[in-house]
Each structure stands twice: as structure tokens, then as C-alpha cells.
Coordinates of C-alpha atoms in Angstrom, one line a residue:
Chain A
M1038 CA 0.0 0.0 0.0
T1039 CA 2.8 2.4 0.9
R1040 CA 4.5 1.7 -2.3
R1041 CA 1.5 2.3 -4.4
R1042 CA 0.8 5.5 -2.7
D1043 CA 4.4 6.6 -3.3
M1044 CA 4.0 5.9 -7.0
Q1045 CA 0.7 7.6 -7.4
L1046 CA 0.8 11.0 -9.1
Q1047 CA -0.5 13.5 -6.5
T1048 CA 0.0 16.8 -8.5
L1049 CA 0.9 17.1 -12.2
A1050 CA 1.8 20.5 -13.7
I1051 CA 1.2 20.8 -17.5
V1052 CA 3.2 23.6 -19.1
G1053 CA 1.5 24.5 -22.3
V1054 CA -2.2 23.5 -22.5
G1055 CA -2.5 23.2 -26.2
L1056 CA -3.6 20.1 -28.2
I1057 CA -1.1 17.9 -26.6
G1058 CA -1.0 19.2 -23.0
G1059 CA -4.8 19.5 -23.1
S1060 CA -5.2 16.0 -24.2
V1061 CA -2.8 14.8 -21.4
G1062 CA -4.9 16.6 -18.9
L1063 CA -8.1 14.9 -20.2
A1064 CA -6.5 11.5 -20.3
V1065 CA -5.1 11.9 -16.8
R1066 CA -8.5 13.0 -15.6
R1067 CA -10.0 9.8 -17.1
C1068 CA -7.2 7.3 -16.0
S1069 CA -6.0 8.7 -12.7
G1070 CA -8.8 10.0 -10.7
G1071 CA -7.0 11.4 -7.7
T1072 CA -4.4 13.6 -9.4
R1073 CA -4.5 17.4 -9.0
I1074 CA -3.6 19.1 -12.4
I1075 CA -2.2 22.6 -12.6
G1076 CA -2.2 24.2 -16.0
V1077 CA 0.4 26.8 -17.0
D1078 CA 0.3 28.8 -20.2
G1079 CA 1.4 32.2 -21.3
D1080 CA -1.9 32.3 -23.4
S1081 CA -4.6 33.3 -21.1
A1082 CA -7.5 32.2 -23.5
A1083 CA -5.9 28.8 -23.7
L1084 CA -5.8 28.5 -19.9
L1085 CA -9.4 29.6 -19.5
C1086 CA -10.5 27.1 -22.2
A1087 CA -8.6 24.4 -20.4
K1088 CA -10.3 25.2 -17.1
E1089 CA -13.7 25.4 -18.7
R1090 CA -13.3 22.0 -20.3
G1091 CA -12.1 20.5 -17.0
I1092 CA -8.7 19.7 -18.4
V1093 CA -7.0 21.3 -15.4
D1094 CA -8.0 22.0 -11.7
E1095 CA -6.0 25.2 -11.3
I1096 CA -4.4 27.6 -13.7
A1097 CA -1.1 29.4 -13.4
T1098 CA 1.0 31.7 -15.3
D1099 CA 4.2 31.2 -13.4
V1100 CA 6.1 28.0 -14.2
R1101 CA 8.2 28.0 -11.1
S1102 CA 5.4 28.3 -8.5
A1103 CA 3.5 25.5 -10.5
T1104 CA 6.6 23.4 -10.4
A1105 CA 7.2 23.9 -6.7
A1106 CA 3.8 22.4 -6.0
A1107 CA 4.1 19.4 -8.4
D1108 CA 5.5 15.8 -8.2
M1109 CA 5.7 15.8 -12.0
V1110 CA 5.9 18.6 -14.6
L1111 CA 5.2 18.0 -18.3
F1112 CA 6.4 20.6 -20.7
C1113 CA 4.3 20.8 -24.0
T1114 CA 5.7 24.0 -25.2
P1115 CA 7.5 24.8 -28.6
V1116 CA 10.9 23.2 -29.0
D1117 CA 12.9 26.3 -29.2
S1118 CA 11.8 27.6 -25.8
L1119 CA 11.3 24.3 -24.0
A1120 CA 15.0 23.6 -22.5
G1121 CA 14.9 27.2 -21.1
Q1122 CA 11.6 26.6 -19.4
V1123 CA 12.7 23.4 -17.9
L1124 CA 15.7 24.8 -16.4
S1125 CA 13.9 27.8 -15.1
A1126 CA 11.3 25.4 -13.4
A1127 CA 14.0 23.1 -12.1
A1128 CA 15.6 25.9 -10.1
G1129 CA 12.4 26.0 -7.9
A1130 CA 11.6 22.3 -7.9
R1131 CA 11.6 20.2 -4.7
P1132 CA 14.3 17.4 -4.9
G1133 CA 13.0 14.3 -6.7
T1134 CA 10.5 16.2 -8.8
V1135 CA 10.3 14.7 -12.3
L1136 CA 10.5 16.9 -15.2
T1137 CA 9.6 15.6 -18.7
D1138 CA 8.6 17.0 -22.1
A1139 CA 6.6 16.3 -25.2
G1140 CA 8.9 18.1 -27.6
S1141 CA 9.1 16.8 -31.2
T1142 CA 13.0 17.1 -31.2
K1143 CA 15.2 15.7 -28.5
S1144 CA 19.0 16.1 -28.8
T1145 CA 19.1 19.8 -28.5
I1146 CA 16.7 19.9 -25.7
V1147 CA 18.2 16.9 -23.7
N1148 CA 21.7 18.2 -24.0
S1149 CA 20.9 21.7 -23.0
V1150 CA 18.9 20.5 -20.0
E1151 CA 21.4 18.0 -18.8
Q1152 CA 24.3 20.4 -18.9
R1153 CA 22.6 22.7 -16.3
I1154 CA 19.9 21.0 -14.3
P1155 CA 20.4 20.6 -10.5
S1156 CA 21.4 17.0 -9.7
E1157 CA 18.5 16.5 -7.3
V1158 CA 15.9 17.3 -10.0
W1159 CA 15.2 14.6 -12.6
F1160 CA 14.6 15.2 -16.3
V1161 CA 13.5 12.5 -18.9
G1162 CA 13.1 13.6 -22.5
G1163 CA 9.9 12.4 -24.1
H1164 CA 7.9 12.5 -27.4
P1165 CA 4.4 11.2 -27.8
L1166 CA 4.0 10.3 -31.5
A1167 CA 0.4 11.6 -31.7
G1168 CA -0.9 14.9 -32.7
S1169 CA -2.9 16.6 -35.4
E1170 CA -2.7 19.6 -37.6
K1171 CA -5.4 21.1 -35.2
Q1172 CA -4.4 23.2 -32.2
G1173 CA -5.3 24.3 -28.9
P1174 CA -7.2 23.0 -25.9
R1175 CA -10.5 22.9 -27.6
H1176 CA -9.3 20.1 -29.8
A1177 CA -7.9 18.1 -26.7
D1178 CA -8.9 14.5 -26.8
A1179 CA -8.6 12.1 -23.9
E1180 CA -7.9 9.2 -26.3
L1181 CA -5.2 10.9 -28.3
F1182 CA -2.4 8.6 -26.8
R1183 CA -4.2 5.3 -26.7
D1184 CA -2.3 2.7 -28.7
R1185 CA 0.2 5.3 -29.8
V1186 CA 4.0 5.2 -29.2
V1187 CA 5.7 7.5 -26.8
V1188 CA 9.5 7.6 -27.2
L1189 CA 11.5 8.4 -24.0
T1190 CA 15.1 9.4 -24.7
P1191 CA 17.1 8.8 -21.4
T1192 CA 20.8 9.1 -21.4
A1193 CA 23.5 7.7 -19.0
Q1194 CA 22.8 10.7 -16.8
T1195 CA 19.0 10.0 -16.4
N1196 CA 17.7 8.7 -13.1
E1197 CA 16.3 5.2 -13.5
Q1198 CA 13.4 5.9 -11.0
A1199 CA 12.4 8.9 -13.0
I1200 CA 12.3 6.8 -16.3
T1201 CA 10.1 4.3 -14.4
R1202 CA 7.7 7.0 -13.3
V1203 CA 7.4 8.6 -16.8
T1204 CA 7.1 5.2 -18.4
G1205 CA 4.2 4.3 -16.1
F1206 CA 2.7 7.7 -16.6
W1207 CA 2.3 7.2 -20.4
Q1208 CA 1.3 3.6 -20.1
L1209 CA -1.6 4.7 -17.7
L1210 CA -2.8 7.0 -20.6
G1211 CA -2.8 3.8 -23.0
A1212 CA 0.4 4.5 -24.8
R1213 CA 3.3 2.1 -25.6
V1214 CA 6.7 3.4 -24.4
L1215 CA 9.8 2.9 -26.5
R1216 CA 13.4 4.0 -25.4
M1217 CA 15.8 5.4 -27.8
S1218 CA 18.9 7.7 -27.6
P1219 CA 18.0 11.5 -28.3
E1220 CA 20.2 11.1 -31.5
A1221 CA 18.4 8.0 -32.7
H1222 CA 15.0 9.6 -32.0
D1223 CA 15.9 12.7 -34.1
R1224 CA 17.3 10.6 -37.0
A1225 CA 14.0 8.6 -37.0
M1226 CA 11.7 11.6 -36.8
A1227 CA 13.5 13.3 -39.7
A1228 CA 12.3 10.4 -41.9
T1229 CA 8.9 9.8 -40.3
S1230 CA 7.8 13.3 -39.4
H1231 CA 10.0 16.3 -40.3
L1232 CA 10.7 15.4 -43.9
P1233 CA 7.0 14.5 -44.6
H1234 CA 6.1 17.9 -43.1
L1235 CA 8.3 19.8 -45.4
V1236 CA 7.2 17.8 -48.3
A1237 CA 3.5 18.2 -47.6
S1238 CA 4.1 21.9 -47.2
A1239 CA 6.0 22.2 -50.5
L1240 CA 3.3 20.1 -52.3
A1241 CA 0.5 22.4 -51.1
G1242 CA 2.7 25.5 -51.7
V1243 CA 3.2 24.9 -55.3
L1244 CA -0.4 24.1 -56.1
P1245 CA -1.8 26.9 -58.4
L1246 CA -4.6 28.6 -56.5
E1247 CA -7.1 28.1 -59.3
L1248 CA -6.8 24.4 -59.0
I1249 CA -7.9 24.0 -55.3
G1250 CA -11.4 23.0 -56.5
L1251 CA -9.9 20.0 -58.2
A1252 CA -8.0 18.7 -55.2
A1253 CA -9.5 15.3 -54.5
S1254 CA -8.9 13.0 -51.5
G1255 CA -5.4 12.0 -52.6
F1256 CA -4.2 15.5 -52.6
R1257 CA -5.9 16.3 -49.3
D1258 CA -4.4 13.2 -47.5
T1259 CA -1.0 13.9 -48.8
T1260 CA -1.0 17.6 -47.8
R1261 CA -3.1 17.4 -44.6
I1262 CA -0.2 18.1 -42.1
A1263 CA 0.7 21.2 -44.2
A1264 CA -2.1 22.9 -42.1
G1265 CA 0.1 22.8 -39.1
D1266 CA 1.4 25.9 -37.3
P1267 CA 4.4 27.5 -39.3
A1268 CA 6.0 28.9 -36.1
L1269 CA 6.0 25.4 -34.2
W1270 CA 7.3 23.6 -37.3
S1271 CA 10.1 26.2 -38.3
A1272 CA 11.4 25.7 -34.8
I1273 CA 11.3 21.8 -35.2
L1274 CA 12.9 22.0 -38.6
D1275 CA 15.7 24.3 -37.2
A1276 CA 16.2 22.1 -34.0
N1277 CA 16.7 19.1 -36.3
R1278 CA 18.4 20.7 -39.1
D1279 CA 21.0 18.1 -40.0
E1280 CA 19.0 15.1 -39.9
T1281 CA 16.2 16.8 -41.8
L1282 CA 18.5 17.8 -44.5
A1283 CA 20.1 14.3 -44.7
A1284 CA 16.6 12.8 -45.1
L1285 CA 15.8 15.5 -47.7
T1286 CA 18.8 14.5 -49.7
R1287 CA 17.7 10.8 -49.7
F1288 CA 14.3 11.9 -50.9
E1289 CA 15.4 14.1 -53.6
D1290 CA 17.7 11.4 -54.9
R1291 CA 14.5 9.1 -55.2
L1292 CA 12.8 12.0 -57.0
K1293 CA 15.7 12.0 -59.4
A1294 CA 15.4 8.4 -60.1
F1295 CA 11.7 8.9 -60.8
R1296 CA 12.4 11.7 -63.1
L1297 CA 14.9 9.8 -65.1
A1298 CA 12.6 6.9 -65.4
I1299 CA 9.6 8.9 -66.5
A1300 CA 11.6 11.1 -68.9
T1301 CA 13.1 8.1 -70.6
G1302 CA 9.8 6.3 -70.9
D1303 CA 11.2 3.4 -68.7
R1304 CA 7.9 2.1 -67.5
E1305 CA 9.3 -0.9 -65.8
A1306 CA 11.7 1.3 -63.7
V1307 CA 8.8 3.6 -62.8
R1308 CA 6.8 0.5 -61.8
N1309 CA 9.6 -0.7 -59.6
L1310 CA 10.0 2.6 -57.8
L1311 CA 6.3 2.7 -57.2
A1312 CA 6.3 -0.9 -56.1
A1313 CA 9.1 -0.1 -53.4
G1314 CA 6.9 2.7 -52.1
R1315 CA 3.8 0.6 -52.0
E1316 CA 5.7 -2.3 -50.2
L1317 CA 6.9 0.1 -47.4
R1318 CA 3.5 1.8 -47.1
T1319 CA 1.5 -1.4 -46.9
A1320 CA 3.9 -2.8 -44.2
I1321 CA 2.6 -0.1 -41.8
K1322 CA 0.0 -1.5 -39.6
G1323 CA -2.7 0.0 -37.6
D1324 CA -4.1 2.8 -39.8
R1325 CA -6.9 4.6 -38.2
Chain B
M410 CA -42.9 11.7 -71.6
T411 CA -41.3 10.7 -74.9
R412 CA -38.6 13.0 -74.2
R413 CA -37.8 11.6 -70.7
R414 CA -38.1 8.1 -72.0
D415 CA -35.5 8.9 -74.7
M416 CA -33.1 10.3 -72.1
Q417 CA -33.4 7.5 -69.8
L418 CA -30.5 5.1 -69.8
Q419 CA -31.7 1.6 -70.8
T420 CA -28.6 -0.4 -71.0
L421 CA -25.2 0.6 -69.6
A422 CA -22.1 -1.5 -70.3
I423 CA -19.2 -1.0 -67.8
V424 CA -15.9 -2.1 -69.1
G425 CA -13.6 -2.7 -66.1
V426 CA -15.5 -3.5 -62.9
G427 CA -12.8 -2.4 -60.4
L428 CA -13.3 0.1 -57.7
I429 CA -14.5 2.8 -60.1
G430 CA -16.5 0.7 -62.5
G431 CA -18.0 -1.3 -59.6
S432 CA -18.9 1.9 -57.7
V433 CA -20.6 3.3 -60.8
G434 CA -22.6 0.1 -61.1
L435 CA -23.7 0.3 -57.5
A436 CA -24.5 4.0 -57.8
V437 CA -26.6 3.6 -61.0
R438 CA -28.4 0.7 -59.3
R439 CA -29.4 3.1 -56.5
C440 CA -30.2 6.2 -58.5
S441 CA -31.7 4.8 -61.8
G442 CA -33.7 1.8 -61.2
G443 CA -34.7 0.7 -64.6
T444 CA -31.1 0.6 -66.0
R445 CA -29.7 -2.9 -67.1
I446 CA -26.1 -3.2 -66.5
I447 CA -23.6 -5.3 -68.4
G448 CA -20.2 -5.8 -66.7
V449 CA -17.1 -6.5 -68.9
D450 CA -13.8 -7.4 -67.6
G451 CA -10.8 -9.7 -68.5
D452 CA -10.5 -10.7 -64.8
S453 CA -13.2 -13.3 -64.3
A454 CA -12.8 -13.1 -60.4
A455 CA -13.6 -9.4 -60.6
L456 CA -16.7 -10.2 -62.9
L457 CA -18.0 -12.8 -60.5
C458 CA -17.5 -10.5 -57.6
A459 CA -19.4 -7.8 -59.4
K460 CA -22.3 -10.2 -60.2
E461 CA -22.5 -11.5 -56.6
R462 CA -22.5 -8.0 -55.1
G463 CA -25.3 -7.0 -57.5
I464 CA -23.2 -4.4 -59.2
V465 CA -24.0 -5.8 -62.7
D466 CA -27.0 -7.8 -64.1
E467 CA -25.0 -9.6 -66.7
I468 CA -21.4 -10.3 -67.3
A469 CA -19.5 -10.4 -70.6
T470 CA -15.8 -11.0 -71.5
D471 CA -16.3 -9.5 -75.0
V472 CA -16.4 -5.6 -75.3
R473 CA -17.9 -5.5 -78.7
S474 CA -20.9 -7.6 -78.0
A475 CA -21.6 -5.7 -74.7
T476 CA -21.2 -2.5 -76.6
A477 CA -23.7 -3.7 -79.4
A478 CA -26.4 -4.2 -76.6
A479 CA -25.8 -0.9 -74.8
D480 CA -26.9 2.9 -75.1
M481 CA -23.9 3.9 -73.1
V482 CA -20.5 2.3 -72.4
L483 CA -18.2 3.6 -69.6
F484 CA -14.6 2.5 -69.9
C485 CA -12.9 2.1 -66.6
T486 CA -9.7 0.4 -67.6
P487 CA -6.0 1.3 -67.3
V488 CA -5.1 4.4 -69.3
D489 CA -2.6 2.6 -71.5
S490 CA -5.3 0.3 -73.1
L491 CA -8.2 2.5 -72.8
A492 CA -8.1 4.2 -76.2
G493 CA -7.7 0.8 -78.0
Q494 CA -10.6 -0.7 -76.2
V495 CA -12.8 2.3 -77.1
L496 CA -12.0 2.1 -80.8
S497 CA -12.5 -1.6 -80.8
A498 CA -15.9 -1.3 -79.1
A499 CA -16.9 1.6 -81.4
A500 CA -16.6 -0.6 -84.5
G501 CA -19.5 -2.8 -83.2
A502 CA -21.6 0.1 -81.6
R503 CA -25.0 1.1 -83.0
P504 CA -25.2 4.7 -84.3
G505 CA -25.7 7.2 -81.3
T506 CA -24.2 5.0 -78.7
V507 CA -22.3 7.1 -76.2
L508 CA -18.9 5.9 -75.2
T509 CA -17.1 7.7 -72.2
D510 CA -14.4 6.8 -69.8
A511 CA -13.0 7.4 -66.4
G512 CA -9.3 7.5 -67.3
S513 CA -7.0 9.6 -65.1
T514 CA -5.3 11.2 -68.2
K515 CA -7.1 12.7 -71.1
S516 CA -5.0 14.2 -73.8
T517 CA -3.6 11.0 -75.3
I518 CA -6.8 9.0 -75.0
V519 CA -9.1 11.7 -76.4
N520 CA -6.7 12.5 -79.3
S521 CA -6.3 8.7 -80.1
V522 CA -10.0 8.0 -80.1
E523 CA -11.0 11.1 -82.0
Q524 CA -8.6 10.4 -84.8
R525 CA -10.2 7.0 -85.6
I526 CA -13.7 6.7 -84.1
P527 CA -16.6 6.4 -86.7
S528 CA -18.5 9.6 -87.0
E529 CA -21.9 8.0 -86.0
V530 CA -20.6 6.8 -82.6
W531 CA -20.0 9.4 -79.9
F532 CA -17.2 9.7 -77.5
V533 CA -16.8 12.0 -74.5
G534 CA -13.6 12.0 -72.4
G535 CA -14.2 12.0 -68.7
H536 CA -12.5 11.6 -65.3
P537 CA -14.3 11.2 -61.9
L538 CA -12.0 12.8 -59.2
A539 CA -12.8 10.1 -56.8
G540 CA -11.1 6.9 -55.8
S541 CA -9.0 5.3 -53.3
E542 CA -5.8 3.3 -52.8
K543 CA -8.0 0.2 -52.5
Q544 CA -8.9 -1.8 -55.6
G545 CA -11.3 -4.1 -57.0
P546 CA -15.1 -4.5 -57.0
R547 CA -15.2 -5.7 -53.4
H548 CA -14.4 -2.1 -52.3
A549 CA -17.0 -0.6 -54.6
D550 CA -19.1 2.1 -52.9
A551 CA -22.4 3.5 -54.2
E552 CA -21.5 6.8 -52.6
L553 CA -18.1 7.2 -54.1
F554 CA -19.2 10.0 -56.5
R555 CA -21.5 11.9 -54.3
D556 CA -20.4 15.6 -54.1
R557 CA -17.3 14.8 -56.0
V558 CA -16.1 16.5 -59.1
V559 CA -16.3 14.7 -62.5
V560 CA -14.3 16.5 -65.3
L561 CA -15.5 16.0 -68.8
T562 CA -13.1 17.0 -71.6
P563 CA -15.0 17.5 -74.8
T564 CA -13.4 19.0 -77.9
A565 CA -14.7 20.9 -80.9
Q566 CA -15.4 17.4 -82.4
T567 CA -17.6 16.2 -79.5
N568 CA -21.2 15.8 -80.0
E569 CA -23.2 18.2 -77.9
Q570 CA -26.0 15.7 -77.3
A571 CA -23.6 13.2 -76.0
I572 CA -22.0 15.7 -73.5
T573 CA -25.5 16.4 -72.3
R574 CA -26.1 12.8 -71.7
V575 CA -22.8 12.0 -70.0
T576 CA -23.3 15.2 -67.9
G577 CA -26.8 14.0 -66.7
F578 CA -25.3 10.5 -66.1
W579 CA -22.7 11.8 -63.5
Q580 CA -25.1 14.2 -62.1
L581 CA -27.6 11.5 -61.4
L582 CA -24.9 9.8 -59.3
G583 CA -24.5 12.8 -57.2
A584 CA -21.4 14.3 -58.9
R585 CA -20.6 18.0 -59.9
V586 CA -19.6 18.1 -63.6
L587 CA -16.9 20.5 -64.9
R588 CA -15.9 20.9 -68.5
M589 CA -12.2 21.4 -69.4
S590 CA -10.0 20.8 -72.4
P591 CA -8.0 17.5 -72.3
E592 CA -4.8 19.6 -72.1
A593 CA -6.0 21.7 -69.2
H594 CA -7.2 18.5 -67.4
D595 CA -3.8 16.9 -67.7
R596 CA -2.0 20.0 -66.6
A597 CA -4.3 20.3 -63.5
M598 CA -4.1 16.7 -62.6
A599 CA -0.3 16.8 -62.8
A600 CA -0.4 19.2 -59.9
T601 CA -3.3 17.7 -58.0
S602 CA -2.8 14.0 -58.4
H603 CA 0.1 12.7 -60.4
L604 CA 2.9 14.8 -58.7
P605 CA 1.4 13.9 -55.2
H606 CA 1.3 10.2 -56.0
L607 CA 4.9 10.2 -57.1
V608 CA 5.9 12.2 -54.0
A609 CA 4.0 10.0 -51.7
S610 CA 5.6 7.0 -53.3
A611 CA 9.2 8.5 -52.9
L612 CA 8.4 9.4 -49.3
A613 CA 7.4 5.9 -48.4
G614 CA 10.1 4.4 -50.5
V615 CA 13.0 6.1 -48.7
L616 CA 11.7 5.2 -45.1
P617 CA 14.2 2.9 -43.6
L618 CA 12.2 -0.5 -42.9
E619 CA 13.2 -0.4 -39.3
L620 CA 11.4 2.8 -38.6
I621 CA 7.9 1.7 -39.9
G622 CA 6.8 1.2 -36.1
L623 CA 7.4 4.9 -35.6
A624 CA 5.3 6.1 -38.5
A625 CA 2.5 8.0 -36.9
S626 CA -0.7 9.6 -38.4
G627 CA 1.1 12.3 -40.2
F628 CA 3.3 9.9 -42.1
R629 CA 0.4 7.6 -42.8
D630 CA -1.8 10.4 -44.3
T631 CA 1.0 11.8 -46.4
T632 CA 2.0 8.4 -47.9
R633 CA -1.5 6.8 -48.0
I634 CA -1.8 7.0 -51.9
A635 CA 1.6 5.2 -52.2
A636 CA -0.4 1.9 -51.7
G637 CA -2.0 2.4 -55.2
D638 CA -1.4 -0.1 -57.9
P639 CA 2.1 0.3 -59.4
A640 CA 1.0 -0.9 -62.8
L641 CA -1.9 1.6 -63.1
W642 CA 0.2 4.4 -61.8
S643 CA 3.2 3.8 -64.0
A644 CA 0.7 4.0 -67.0
I645 CA -0.7 7.3 -65.7
L646 CA 2.7 8.9 -65.2
D647 CA 3.8 7.8 -68.7
A648 CA 0.7 9.1 -70.3
N649 CA 1.1 12.5 -68.6
R650 CA 4.8 12.6 -68.7
D651 CA 5.5 16.3 -69.8
E652 CA 3.0 17.8 -67.4
T653 CA 4.1 15.6 -64.5
L654 CA 7.8 16.5 -65.0
A655 CA 7.0 20.2 -65.2
A656 CA 5.0 19.9 -62.0
L657 CA 7.9 18.0 -60.4
T658 CA 10.3 20.8 -61.4
R659 CA 8.1 23.3 -59.6
F660 CA 8.1 21.0 -56.5
E661 CA 11.8 20.5 -56.6
D662 CA 12.4 24.2 -56.7
R663 CA 10.4 24.7 -53.6
L664 CA 12.3 21.9 -51.9
K665 CA 15.5 23.8 -52.8
A666 CA 14.1 26.9 -51.2
F667 CA 13.3 25.0 -48.1
R668 CA 16.9 23.5 -48.1
L669 CA 18.5 26.8 -48.4
A670 CA 16.4 28.3 -45.6
I671 CA 17.0 25.5 -43.3
A672 CA 20.6 25.1 -43.9
T673 CA 21.3 28.8 -43.2
G674 CA 19.1 28.8 -40.2
D675 CA 16.8 31.4 -41.7
R676 CA 13.8 30.6 -39.5
E677 CA 11.7 33.4 -41.0
A678 CA 12.3 32.1 -44.5
V679 CA 11.2 28.6 -43.3
R680 CA 8.2 30.0 -41.7
N681 CA 7.2 31.9 -44.6
L682 CA 7.5 28.8 -46.9
L683 CA 5.5 26.8 -44.4
A684 CA 2.8 29.6 -44.1
A685 CA 2.5 29.6 -47.9
G686 CA 1.7 25.8 -47.9
R687 CA -0.7 26.3 -44.9
E688 CA -2.6 29.0 -46.8
L689 CA -3.1 26.8 -49.8
R690 CA -4.0 23.8 -47.8
T691 CA -6.5 25.5 -45.5
A692 CA -8.1 27.0 -48.6
I693 CA -9.3 23.5 -49.7
K694 CA -12.9 23.1 -48.7
G695 CA -14.9 19.9 -47.9
D696 CA -12.4 17.6 -46.2
R697 CA -14.1 14.4 -45.4

């Protein structure tokens, strides 16, 4: 009993109550009845919406005071300001407080935080592979993380007990937790997320305006993520610059192969390239 | 009364009872009770499935005899064999029979057919902008064309009465009909369909196999159409070679702009490029 009580999350602070932070709040509410949730955001409209929707119990605009009251703090803020906020919060945290995040890139954040965080405060880098082109707490969804993957990126410096607690936290919300190094995470996300975002945006961006009435479901699917927030995504592409550019080079090489095959009328080569794409795509399980 | 009776479709032959042809059959069944439907396909399994699902009343393997019995014949076959089939069928058609098609490219097909079709048989090029990466009559859907656009590509040579009949046919199935030249159609489809297909395929094709478990909803959306049939799509890319390569050039130029902005850390330029893509994407109405 004592042990279970120790493990239970008493007070969670969520910094950034947008789509991800808001969905975490709703999911915790559903899966962990006794937890008190403090929402922190610089955007007071988002905070009020989060309070109205019952995502959070209390609202705060100061990260330090919210952190001082919490056992765990989850940072769901843009990747370019995230490390600074974690470090600022850590300065006011009680020993043993677990700080974690939901940032889409990991190397820069984890390195920055680990270089300066006090040793008695614990940080675990994380990234739930769930989201949407929609934004804000009004789109928050308690089921957003169910059956989704959450990547944690501990290093040699990360406290094992903190990893266990953050792992248990996401599992409670229905997610499957994987561990990778920050570098492996960023390399993988360049291929699965950052390059696709850039490509979807470029595809939408070069469509002549007079043709939008002719865009059928294929175009809509392929470009859906291009509706994401340009400010958030320019920060992500910047934070994962080298890996994104390396993935872009591999993609451009594939386009060159397509161009050559199409230009020379080599239908078999085109078919083989298409078959390679189809094979990979149909190997992905669990579309929903 | 006489006029309405004249306009009514008595016998429709559908050549190619895959996803599109099968869906037309189901939709006609729902929207035009009295029409007899003859299904023609070289694939006997597809024909049997179409008969079992009630998509067609009769099945045939010979295009000419089916055409001889029909008022209207719709060709839903791969673009590289379509014109030849239309011409072969036309040779056995009664005067005033309307032949039309659902091919994804138009210039090559319309030009080939118009050069050799007998003057008393009428051809109208068409393309319903609806579909799926799924194939075959078992995925046929009576609602596939509802609220979708069907492009007809008549030329100076096309019979006006035939255009009216094909327009009415698609409108009966719930579609909105637009008229464009074959060349304008192909230029538009290069941007809205053929380039996106190639891009989705390249994106899926360069994903390292070990990362497929990390592909979240964004990757899945962006690459969904890459699961389409490589044989069908290599024929489409070949039939619309010049326009597809021109669209590819515009897309590659946009990627170069992204690369330069990311590589130089010019976050404002990245944000502007992303904002341009977002603006176009959010201007597209009617996602479903």
C-alpha cells in the first residue's frame, strides 16, 4: 500500500495546455482519478479554455510556482523555448520532482537541460507520437495517446526511477513506451515526421490557387499536415536541421530516379520505384 | 414523356469492374432503377464478384458484343489500354451510342480516339475525381461519387447531345460536372494527383524499414496513396509525362528553397514557406 501510494501521481503540472498538453490533462483525468492538475500557459485564452473543459483543476501563469507544487511537470511547449523553461522550473523544484517533455526533437533539448539541471531534480526527455494539424485545448482528446507510441530518450545521466515513473505515466494513458537515444530519435523523426511535413508543405505550396477546387482526397491526404502551425514547425526543422537535410537528400535522390525513369519512358523502372513505395507503405500497420 | 423516355439510360455497359466501375454500377443501381447493367472485364474473379454484389445484371468478356447491346458504355480500364478498347468497341456500336471513360489522363486518350472513331458513334472523355488506394469491386461504394467532381473533356469534335447525356449521367450519381480541355485537365491533374502520387511513393520508398513502427498519423496520411497499384500508376505517369515532369520541377524548386532556408538557419524564410503551404491547404474546402 505504501509503495502504491508513493507511486501515485498527486500533483501534475502541465506547461503548455494546447492540443498535446490539453489531451494529457483529459487523459489523466480519465485514467488517474486522484491527481490534481495545474495548467500553466502564457496564453490566457488557452488557460481559460482548459479550465472550462475540465482539463485542469487550477491555472497558473508562473512555471516556477506551479513546479514547486508538483510531483511531475510535463512541458508541452514549442521546442525552441522548452529547454529554457525546464531549467527555469528546475531551479524552484523540490528534490525528486520529475520533469519531462513532449517536444518533437530531443538532442538539443536533452543536451541543454542535462548540462545545467540541478542534480536533485530529474529530467526525462519524451515525445508522444500523436498529434494533429489542429491546435489548442478545444481540440484536446482524452484518447489521443491510446495505442500510440511515446518515445523516451534517457541518457547515461538519467535517473532510473524517473524513467520508471514517466514510463508508467504514459502507459496509464494507454500509450506504448519505447526507449531510444536522443540522437536515434531525431534521426528517425527526420524520416517519419520532419521530412514529410516539409514535403507536404511544398506540395501544397506549389499548387496553383485556381486548382484547389480540383484537389481530391489523394491531394488532401498527402498535404493534410501542411495545415500545421508554421511557427512550431520552423522551430522543429531548425532544431533537427542536420538530420532533416540528410533525409531530404535521400528523398531528392529518389525523385531524381523517378524523373529519369519517367523522362526516358522506362515504365518498368517507374513501376519498380512505385512498387518499392507501396511495399513500405503497406507494411505499416494500424491505420486509423 | 417521350423525351424523358429517350433520355433514360436503358442499358449501360461498364468495361472494367474494379473500384471505379464497380462503384458506378452500385450508384446507378441506387439512382436509376430501370437500367440494365452489363459488366465486362478480362478478370473473371472481378466479374464474378461484381455479379455477386449486384453491381451488374449480366457479365461479358467481349467488349464488342456488350457495346452492341448498350446505349452507353463507360470504360474504367488502365489508361494505356483504354483508347484501343474504345476504338475496338466503337466498331461494333449502334449509331448514337455514347462511349465515355473514367481515365486519369485525357489528352492521349481523347486524341487517339477522335482520330479514328466512326462519326456516328459518340465519345466524351471523362474523369471522376474520386477513388482510393483500394482496388477491386469488393471495395465498390455507391456513394463514391457523391459531391465529387467529374471532369468532362469535350473538344470541338464532340457531339453536344452526348456531352449532355454524360453530364446528366454523372449528375444522377451525385457528382458535380466540370468541363475542361483535355490539355487543361492533364496540366491540372499533374499538380493535384500525379505529382502527389509520385511524391507519396518517394516518401514511403525512402523510409528505412526499421522505422515503420514509428510512423504516426502524419506519415500515414502523407503516404496513403503510395499503396496504389504500381502498374496503373506507371501508365498514368507515362501518359502524362511532360506535365508531371513540369510539376515535379516546380516542386523540386520549392524543396531547394526549403533546403537553403533550413541550412542557413533562416527561420523566418522557413516560416514563410510553411505559411504559404498552410494557406493553400486550408483554402481547400470539404475535407471528409
